[in-house]
PDB file of C-alpha atoms in Angstrom:
ATOM      1  CA  UNK A   1       9.031  27.253   4.490  1.00  0.00           C
ATOM      2  CA  UNK A   2       5.621  28.053   3.010  1.00  0.00           C
ATOM      3  CA  UNK A   3       4.091  24.582   2.812  1.00  0.00           C
ATOM      4  CA  UNK A   4       4.210  21.821   5.418  1.00  0.00           C
ATOM      5  CA  UNK A   5       5.346  18.352   4.402  1.00  0.00           C
ATOM      6  CA  UNK A   6       3.058  15.350   4.472  1.00  0.00           C
ATOM      7  CA  UNK A   7       3.278  13.570   7.842  1.00  0.00           C
ATOM      8  CA  UNK A   8       6.394  15.481   8.962  1.00  0.00           C
ATOM      9  CA  UNK A   9       6.008  18.188  11.605  1.00  0.00           C
ATOM     10  CA  UNK A  10       7.628  21.566  11.582  1.00  0.00           C
ATOM     11  CA  UNK A  11       7.004  24.447  13.994  1.00  0.00           C
ATOM     12  CA  UNK A  12       4.369  26.989  12.965  1.00  0.00           C
ATOM     13  CA  UNK A  13       6.501  29.646  14.643  1.00  0.00           C
ATOM     14  CA  UNK A  14       9.299  29.534  17.188  1.00  0.00           C
ATOM     15  CA  UNK A  15       9.094  26.126  18.933  1.00  0.00           C
ATOM     16  CA  UNK A  16       5.292  25.938  18.929  1.00  0.00           C
ATOM     17  CA  UNK A  17       3.702  23.062  17.029  1.00  0.00           C
ATOM     18  CA  UNK A  18       0.320  24.220  15.786  1.00  0.00           C
ATOM     19  CA  UNK A  19      -2.366  21.609  15.325  1.00  0.00           C
ATOM     20  CA  UNK A  20      -4.641  22.951  12.591  1.00  0.00           C
ATOM     21  CA  UNK A  21      -2.759  21.536   9.615  1.00  0.00           C
ATOM     22  CA  UNK A  22      -2.082  18.277  11.471  1.00  0.00           C
ATOM     23  CA  UNK A  23      -5.831  17.652  11.644  1.00  0.00           C
ATOM     24  CA  UNK A  24      -6.328  18.259   7.937  1.00  0.00           C
ATOM     25  CA  UNK A  25      -7.221  14.904   6.342  1.00  0.00           C
ATOM     26  CA  UNK A  26      -4.942  15.740   3.404  1.00  0.00           C
ATOM     27  CA  UNK A  27      -1.979  15.768   5.787  1.00  0.00           C
ATOM     28  CA  UNK A  28      -2.802  12.236   6.924  1.00  0.00           C
ATOM     29  CA  UNK A  29      -6.078  10.402   6.487  1.00  0.00           C
ATOM     30  CA  UNK A  30      -5.610   8.090   9.474  1.00  0.00           C
ATOM     31  CA  UNK A  31      -4.326  10.338  12.256  1.00  0.00           C
ATOM     32  CA  UNK A  32      -6.826   9.294  14.909  1.00  0.00           C
ATOM     33  CA  UNK A  33      -6.508   5.591  14.064  1.00  0.00           C
ATOM     34  CA  UNK A  34      -2.704   5.641  14.292  1.00  0.00           C
ATOM     35  CA  UNK A  35      -2.628   7.459  17.613  1.00  0.00           C
ATOM     36  CA  UNK A  36      -5.491   5.386  19.011  1.00  0.00           C
ATOM     37  CA  UNK A  37      -3.552   2.226  18.180  1.00  0.00           C
ATOM     38  CA  UNK A  38      -0.611   3.538  20.206  1.00  0.00           C
ATOM     39  CA  UNK A  39      -2.822   4.275  23.194  1.00  0.00           C
ATOM     40  CA  UNK A  40      -4.185   0.714  23.141  1.00  0.00           C
ATOM     41  CA  UNK A  41      -0.580  -0.518  23.236  1.00  0.00           C
ATOM     42  CA  UNK A  42       0.204   1.886  26.091  1.00  0.00           C
ATOM     43  CA  UNK A  43      -2.821   0.574  28.031  1.00  0.00           C
ATOM     44  CA  UNK A  44      -1.683  -3.020  27.550  1.00  0.00           C
ATOM     45  CA  UNK A  45       1.864  -2.097  28.565  1.00  0.00           C
ATOM     46  CA  UNK A  46       0.518  -0.683  31.823  1.00  0.00           C
ATOM     47  CA  UNK A  47      -0.894  -4.120  32.629  1.00  0.00           C
ATOM     48  CA  UNK A  48       2.654  -5.472  32.574  1.00  0.00           C
ATOM     49  CA  UNK A  49       3.359  -3.294  35.621  1.00  0.00           C
ATOM     50  CA  UNK A  50       1.042  -5.532  37.674  1.00  0.00           C
ATOM     51  CA  UNK A  51       3.518  -8.384  37.275  1.00  0.00           C
ATOM     52  CA  UNK A  52       6.929  -6.894  36.494  1.00  0.00           C
ATOM     53  CA  UNK A  53       8.451  -3.976  38.379  1.00  0.00           C
ATOM     54  CA  UNK A  54       9.932  -1.344  36.071  1.00  0.00           C
ATOM     55  CA  UNK A  55      13.430  -1.647  37.463  1.00  0.00           C
ATOM     56  CA  UNK A  56      16.974  -1.959  36.177  1.00  0.00           C
ATOM     57  CA  UNK A  57      17.163  -5.456  37.681  1.00  0.00           C
ATOM     58  CA  UNK A  58      14.260  -6.588  35.499  1.00  0.00           C
ATOM     59  CA  UNK A  59      15.516  -5.244  32.164  1.00  0.00           C
ATOM     60  CA  UNK A  60      16.271  -8.722  30.816  1.00  0.00           C
ATOM     61  CA  UNK A  61      12.971 -10.261  31.966  1.00  0.00           C
ATOM     62  CA  UNK A  62      11.143 -11.846  29.026  1.00  0.00           C
ATOM     63  CA  UNK A  63       7.784 -13.550  28.574  1.00  0.00           C
ATOM     64  CA  UNK A  64       5.105 -14.434  26.060  1.00  0.00           C
ATOM     65  CA  UNK A  65       3.174 -11.265  26.947  1.00  0.00           C
ATOM     66  CA  UNK A  66       6.222  -9.113  26.294  1.00  0.00           C
ATOM     67  CA  UNK A  67       6.852 -11.021  23.056  1.00  0.00           C
ATOM     68  CA  UNK A  68       3.300 -10.280  21.936  1.00  0.00           C
ATOM     69  CA  UNK A  69       3.739  -6.588  22.752  1.00  0.00           C
ATOM     70  CA  UNK A  70       7.077  -6.373  20.946  1.00  0.00           C
ATOM     71  CA  UNK A  71       5.551  -7.785  17.753  1.00  0.00           C
ATOM     72  CA  UNK A  72       2.570  -5.424  17.907  1.00  0.00           C
ATOM     73  CA  UNK A  73       4.668  -2.340  18.651  1.00  0.00           C
ATOM     74  CA  UNK A  74       7.209  -2.929  15.887  1.00  0.00           C
ATOM     75  CA  UNK A  75       4.519  -3.831  13.354  1.00  0.00           C
ATOM     76  CA  UNK A  76       2.858  -0.511  14.168  1.00  0.00           C
ATOM     77  CA  UNK A  77       6.209   1.257  13.854  1.00  0.00           C
ATOM     78  CA  UNK A  78       6.674  -0.260  10.386  1.00  0.00           C
ATOM     79  CA  UNK A  79       3.178   0.801   9.386  1.00  0.00           C
ATOM     80  CA  UNK A  80       3.906   4.417  10.346  1.00  0.00           C
ATOM     81  CA  UNK A  81       7.247   4.475   8.532  1.00  0.00           C
ATOM     82  CA  UNK A  82       5.727   3.055   5.358  1.00  0.00           C
ATOM     83  CA  UNK A  83       2.928   5.600   5.533  1.00  0.00           C
ATOM     84  CA  UNK A  84       5.363   8.519   5.844  1.00  0.00           C
ATOM     85  CA  UNK A  85       7.488   7.376   2.917  1.00  0.00           C
ATOM     86  CA  UNK A  86       4.568   6.591   0.606  1.00  0.00           C
ATOM     87  CA  UNK A  87       2.793   9.872   1.440  1.00  0.00           C
ATOM     88  CA  UNK A  88       5.929  11.701   0.294  1.00  0.00           C
ATOM     89  CA  UNK A  89       6.267   9.888  -3.023  1.00  0.00           C
ATOM     90  CA  UNK A  90       9.051   7.484  -2.078  1.00  0.00           C
ATOM     91  CA  UNK A  91       9.858   5.134  -4.956  1.00  0.00           C
ATOM     92  CA  UNK A  92      10.727   1.545  -4.062  1.00  0.00           C
ATOM     93  CA  UNK A  93      10.845  -1.735  -5.958  1.00  0.00           C
ATOM     94  CA  UNK A  94      10.608  -4.357  -3.207  1.00  0.00           C
ATOM     95  CA  UNK A  95       9.403  -4.644   0.376  1.00  0.00           C
ATOM     96  CA  UNK A  96      10.389  -1.703   2.546  1.00  0.00           C
ATOM     97  CA  UNK A  97      12.807  -2.398   5.383  1.00  0.00           C
ATOM     98  CA  UNK A  98      14.803  -0.624   8.080  1.00  0.00           C
ATOM     99  CA  UNK A  99      17.281   0.893   5.597  1.00  0.00           C
ATOM    100  CA  UNK A 100      14.316   2.620   3.949  1.00  0.00           C
ATOM    101  CA  UNK A 101      12.909   3.751   7.310  1.00  0.00           C
ATOM    102  CA  UNK A 102      16.314   5.245   8.123  1.00  0.00           C
ATOM    103  CA  UNK A 103      15.724   7.863   5.417  1.00  0.00           C
ATOM    104  CA  UNK A 104      12.981   9.423   7.558  1.00  0.00           C
ATOM    105  CA  UNK A 105      15.639  10.582  10.000  1.00  0.00           C
ATOM    106  CA  UNK A 106      16.891  13.147   7.475  1.00  0.00           C
ATOM    107  CA  UNK A 107      13.472  14.817   7.485  1.00  0.00           C
ATOM    108  CA  UNK A 108      12.367  14.397  11.085  1.00  0.00           C
ATOM    109  CA  UNK A 109      15.547  14.344  13.212  1.00  0.00           C
ATOM    110  CA  UNK A 110      14.356  11.151  14.887  1.00  0.00           C
ATOM    111  CA  UNK A 111      17.767  10.628  16.456  1.00  0.00           C
ATOM    112  CA  UNK A 112      17.398  13.859  18.453  1.00  0.00           C
ATOM    113  CA  UNK A 113      14.145  12.948  20.187  1.00  0.00           C
ATOM    114  CA  UNK A 114      14.461  12.023  23.855  1.00  0.00           C
ATOM    115  CA  UNK A 115      11.938  10.012  25.830  1.00  0.00           C
ATOM    116  CA  UNK A 116      11.593   9.887  29.612  1.00  0.00           C
ATOM    117  CA  UNK A 117       9.910   7.213  31.714  1.00  0.00           C
ATOM    118  CA  UNK A 118       9.650   8.688  35.196  1.00  0.00           C
ATOM    119  CA  UNK A 119       8.158   5.576  36.838  1.00  0.00           C
ATOM    120  CA  UNK A 120      11.279   3.511  36.141  1.00  0.00           C
ATOM    121  CA  UNK A 121      13.414   2.545  39.155  1.00  0.00           C
ATOM    122  CA  UNK A 122      15.729   3.169  40.875  1.00  0.00           C
ATOM    123  CA  UNK A 123      15.987   6.333  38.758  1.00  0.00           C
ATOM    124  CA  UNK A 124      13.928   7.631  35.843  1.00  0.00           C
ATOM    125  CA  UNK A 125      14.782   6.165  32.458  1.00  0.00           C
ATOM    126  CA  UNK A 126      15.809   8.636  29.727  1.00  0.00           C
ATOM    127  CA  UNK A 127      16.725   7.353  26.283  1.00  0.00           C
ATOM    128  CA  UNK A 128      16.847   8.172  22.569  1.00  0.00           C
ATOM    129  CA  UNK A 129      15.116   5.350  20.662  1.00  0.00           C
ATOM    130  CA  UNK A 130      16.817   6.373  17.391  1.00  0.00           C
ATOM    131  CA  UNK A 131      20.225   7.327  18.750  1.00  0.00           C
ATOM    132  CA  UNK A 132      21.957   4.846  16.408  1.00  0.00           C
ATOM    133  CA  UNK A 133      20.678   6.877  13.462  1.00  0.00           C
ATOM    134  CA  UNK A 134      22.765   9.928  14.343  1.00  0.00           C
ATOM    135  CA  UNK A 135      25.109   9.511  11.376  1.00  0.00           C
ATOM    136  CA  UNK A 136      24.892   9.447   7.599  1.00  0.00           C
ATOM    137  CA  UNK A 137      25.324   5.655   7.428  1.00  0.00           C
ATOM    138  CA  UNK A 138      22.582   3.255   8.481  1.00  0.00           C
ATOM    139  CA  UNK A 139      23.052   1.389  11.747  1.00  0.00           C
ATOM    140  CA  UNK A 140      20.432  -0.993  13.188  1.00  0.00           C
ATOM    141  CA  UNK A 141      18.275  -0.009  16.137  1.00  0.00           C
ATOM    142  CA  UNK A 142      18.827  -2.470  18.977  1.00  0.00           C
ATOM    143  CA  UNK A 143      15.144  -2.830  19.867  1.00  0.00           C
ATOM    144  CA  UNK A 144      14.096  -3.245  16.238  1.00  0.00           C
ATOM    145  CA  UNK A 145      16.843  -5.787  15.609  1.00  0.00           C
ATOM    146  CA  UNK A 146      15.630  -7.698  18.681  1.00  0.00           C
ATOM    147  CA  UNK A 147      12.124  -7.739  17.208  1.00  0.00           C
ATOM    148  CA  UNK A 148      13.381  -9.192  13.927  1.00  0.00           C
ATOM    149  CA  UNK A 149      15.476 -11.811  15.706  1.00  0.00           C
ATOM    150  CA  UNK A 150      12.701 -13.081  17.955  1.00  0.00           C
ATOM    151  CA  UNK A 151      10.065 -12.878  15.216  1.00  0.00           C
ATOM    152  CA  UNK A 152      12.046 -15.109  12.873  1.00  0.00           C
ATOM    153  CA  UNK A 153      13.446 -17.532  15.446  1.00  0.00           C
ATOM    154  CA  UNK A 154      11.623 -17.478  18.764  1.00  0.00           C
ATOM    155  CA  UNK A 155      13.016 -20.865  19.822  1.00  0.00           C
ATOM    156  CA  UNK A 156      16.557 -19.525  20.128  1.00  0.00           C
ATOM    157  CA  UNK A 157      15.970 -15.774  20.469  1.00  0.00           C
ATOM    158  CA  UNK A 158      13.064 -15.660  22.917  1.00  0.00           C
ATOM    159  CA  UNK A 159      15.071 -13.728  25.509  1.00  0.00           C
ATOM    160  CA  UNK A 160      15.150 -10.766  23.091  1.00  0.00           C
ATOM    161  CA  UNK A 161      11.480 -10.182  23.977  1.00  0.00           C
ATOM    162  CA  UNK A 162      12.707  -8.430  27.123  1.00  0.00           C
ATOM    163  CA  UNK A 163      11.248  -5.651  29.219  1.00  0.00           C
ATOM    164  CA  UNK A 164      14.072  -3.381  28.090  1.00  0.00           C
ATOM    165  CA  UNK A 165      13.496  -3.971  24.372  1.00  0.00           C
ATOM    166  CA  UNK A 166       9.727  -3.615  24.676  1.00  0.00           C
ATOM    167  CA  UNK A 167      10.104  -0.353  26.597  1.00  0.00           C
ATOM    168  CA  UNK A 168      12.538   1.057  24.015  1.00  0.00           C
ATOM    169  CA  UNK A 169      10.293  -0.103  21.159  1.00  0.00           C
ATOM    170  CA  UNK A 170       7.224   1.606  22.616  1.00  0.00           C
ATOM    171  CA  UNK A 171       9.325   4.739  23.071  1.00  0.00           C
ATOM    172  CA  UNK A 172      10.304   4.463  19.393  1.00  0.00           C
ATOM    173  CA  UNK A 173       6.671   4.189  18.335  1.00  0.00           C
ATOM    174  CA  UNK A 174       5.842   7.200  20.510  1.00  0.00           C
ATOM    175  CA  UNK A 175       8.586   9.198  18.770  1.00  0.00           C
ATOM    176  CA  UNK A 176       7.604   8.263  15.201  1.00  0.00           C
ATOM    177  CA  UNK A 177       4.056   9.403  16.019  1.00  0.00           C
ATOM    178  CA  UNK A 178       5.253  12.620  17.661  1.00  0.00           C
ATOM    179  CA  UNK A 179       7.380  13.322  14.575  1.00  0.00           C
ATOM    180  CA  UNK A 180       4.163  13.315  12.534  1.00  0.00           C
ATOM    181  CA  UNK A 181       1.554  14.708  14.920  1.00  0.00           C
ATOM    182  CA  UNK A 182       3.385  16.731  17.580  1.00  0.00           C
ATOM    183  CA  UNK A 183       1.459  17.050  20.809  1.00  0.00           C
ATOM    184  CA  UNK A 184      -1.545  15.282  19.286  1.00  0.00           C
ATOM    185  CA  UNK A 185       0.291  12.071  20.167  1.00  0.00           C
ATOM    186  CA  UNK A 186      -0.941  12.587  23.729  1.00  0.00           C
ATOM    187  CA  UNK A 187      -4.602  12.876  22.701  1.00  0.00           C
ATOM    188  CA  UNK A 188      -5.921  13.031  19.118  1.00  0.00           C
ATOM    189  CA  UNK A 189      -9.496  13.877  20.071  1.00  0.00           C
ATOM    190  CA  UNK A 190      -9.216  17.316  21.663  1.00  0.00           C
ATOM    191  CA  UNK A 191      -6.606  19.955  22.598  1.00  0.00           C
ATOM    192  CA  UNK A 192      -4.302  18.704  25.335  1.00  0.00           C
ATOM    193  CA  UNK A 193      -2.813  20.759  28.148  1.00  0.00           C
ATOM    194  CA  UNK A 194       0.847  19.830  28.355  1.00  0.00           C
ATOM    195  CA  UNK A 195       3.328  20.412  31.134  1.00  0.00           C
ATOM    196  CA  UNK A 196       6.661  21.769  29.947  1.00  0.00           C
ATOM    197  CA  UNK A 197       9.405  20.975  32.446  1.00  0.00           C
ATOM    198  CA  UNK A 198      12.588  22.874  33.129  1.00  0.00           C
ATOM    199  CA  UNK A 199      14.433  19.880  31.664  1.00  0.00           C
ATOM    200  CA  UNK A 200      12.765  20.460  28.278  1.00  0.00           C
ATOM    201  CA  UNK A 201      10.409  17.477  28.387  1.00  0.00           C
ATOM    202  CA  UNK A 202       6.730  17.771  27.432  1.00  0.00           C
ATOM    203  CA  UNK A 203       4.227  15.586  29.243  1.00  0.00           C
ATOM    204  CA  UNK A 204       0.568  15.176  30.159  1.00  0.00           C
ATOM    205  CA  UNK A 205      -0.904  13.566  33.236  1.00  0.00           C
ATOM    206  CA  UNK A 206      -1.999  10.215  31.770  1.00  0.00           C
ATOM    207  CA  UNK A 207       0.995   9.564  29.522  1.00  0.00           C
ATOM    208  CA  UNK A 208       3.614   6.983  30.428  1.00  0.00           C
ATOM    209  CA  UNK A 209       6.274   8.885  28.501  1.00  0.00           C
ATOM    210  CA  UNK A 210       7.471  12.469  28.415  1.00  0.00           C
ATOM    211  CA  UNK A 211       9.160  13.702  25.247  1.00  0.00           C
ATOM    212  CA  UNK A 212      11.759  16.270  24.219  1.00  0.00           C
ATOM    213  CA  UNK A 213      11.445  17.547  20.639  1.00  0.00           C
ATOM    214  CA  UNK A 214      14.370  18.435  18.358  1.00  0.00           C
ATOM    215  CA  UNK A 215      15.384  22.019  17.712  1.00  0.00           C
ATOM    216  CA  UNK A 216      14.610  23.487  14.299  1.00  0.00           C
ATOM    217  CA  UNK A 217      16.159  26.391  12.421  1.00  0.00           C
ATOM    218  CA  UNK A 218      13.930  29.434  11.922  1.00  0.00           C
ATOM    219  CA  UNK A 219      14.074  28.840   8.149  1.00  0.00           C
ATOM    220  CA  UNK A 220      12.205  25.568   8.681  1.00  0.00           C
ATOM    221  CA  UNK A 221       9.252  27.160  10.430  1.00  0.00           C
ATOM    222  CA  UNK A 222       5.857  27.254   8.715  1.00  0.00           C
ATOM    223  CA  UNK A 223       4.493  30.783   8.494  1.00  0.00           C
ATOM    224  CA  UNK A 224       1.809  30.672   5.836  1.00  0.00           C
ATOM    225  CA  UNK A 225      -0.713  27.980   6.845  1.00  0.00           C
ATOM    226  CA  UNK A 226      -3.662  30.378   7.284  1.00  0.00           C
ATOM    227  CA  UNK A 227      -3.149  31.732   3.784  1.00  0.00           C
ATOM    228  CA  UNK A 228      -2.829  28.345   2.054  1.00  0.00           C
ATOM    229  CA  UNK A 229      -5.128  26.045   4.028  1.00  0.00           C
ATOM    230  CA  UNK A 230      -8.042  26.587   1.640  1.00  0.00           C
ATOM    231  CA  UNK A 231      -5.986  25.907  -1.470  1.00  0.00           C
ATOM    232  CA  UNK A 232      -6.227  22.628  -3.374  1.00  0.00           C
ATOM    233  CA  UNK A 233      -2.602  21.741  -2.660  1.00  0.00           C
ATOM    234  CA  UNK A 234      -1.473  23.077   0.751  1.00  0.00           C
ATOM    235  CA  UNK A 235       1.145  20.358   1.394  1.00  0.00           C
ATOM    236  CA  UNK A 236       4.414  19.353  -0.240  1.00  0.00           C
ATOM    237  CA  UNK A 237       6.430  16.143  -0.481  1.00  0.00           C
ATOM    238  CA  UNK A 238       9.782  15.686   1.206  1.00  0.00           C
ATOM    239  CA  UNK A 239      12.186  14.188  -1.331  1.00  0.00           C
ATOM    240  CA  UNK A 240      13.271  10.812   0.069  1.00  0.00           C
ATOM    241  CA  UNK A 241      14.432   9.639  -3.353  1.00  0.00           C
ATOM    242  CA  UNK A 242      17.780  11.432  -3.312  1.00  0.00           C
TER     243      UNK A 242
END
């Protein structure tokens, strides 16, 4: 592949995600803002740990603070999905929704991303936030469905603002950002030294989550960035309209 897509990562070579084209403002004009927003959410999520132990026995714990986080996280997720689709020329006639966002999976392999939360007890928590999107037919994401339920009817659905759903939602936001910005998701301001574990997960010291990226065919690698970066049109649109 000679040109990278807008807001959709591909390896520069092998399994290495280069950063140069990801920092080009033509690729995405709000990279730092989007990632910074995630890190504010991550900081606020850490404050939850002062009151709720990250433990299997607390998965169904719910509160107003968790409700607030769930709304913020999923709103940010929607914002990223809309940005990806619009940047790639997606044509739509009404408000975008989850069935539209599902189309991004065909370009980014969202369902293959794995997220690990090592500080969960009694054992580390490993999950795929988009696992339900592993087929050709749309299925709802449990954490996103919970967000919609509690947003529209908090009086009867308040328990959906649970620790489990908030954790999975933040993992989903982390993945949608990683699918656009690769390792920049850990720090958009300067190059980040990542640890690559024997289990295939990438992590950095201050991140709550570790992440495992999908595998890509060699034909999908980007080889020509240095030769096209100074051109007027170095990016291409992924066709979401088929």
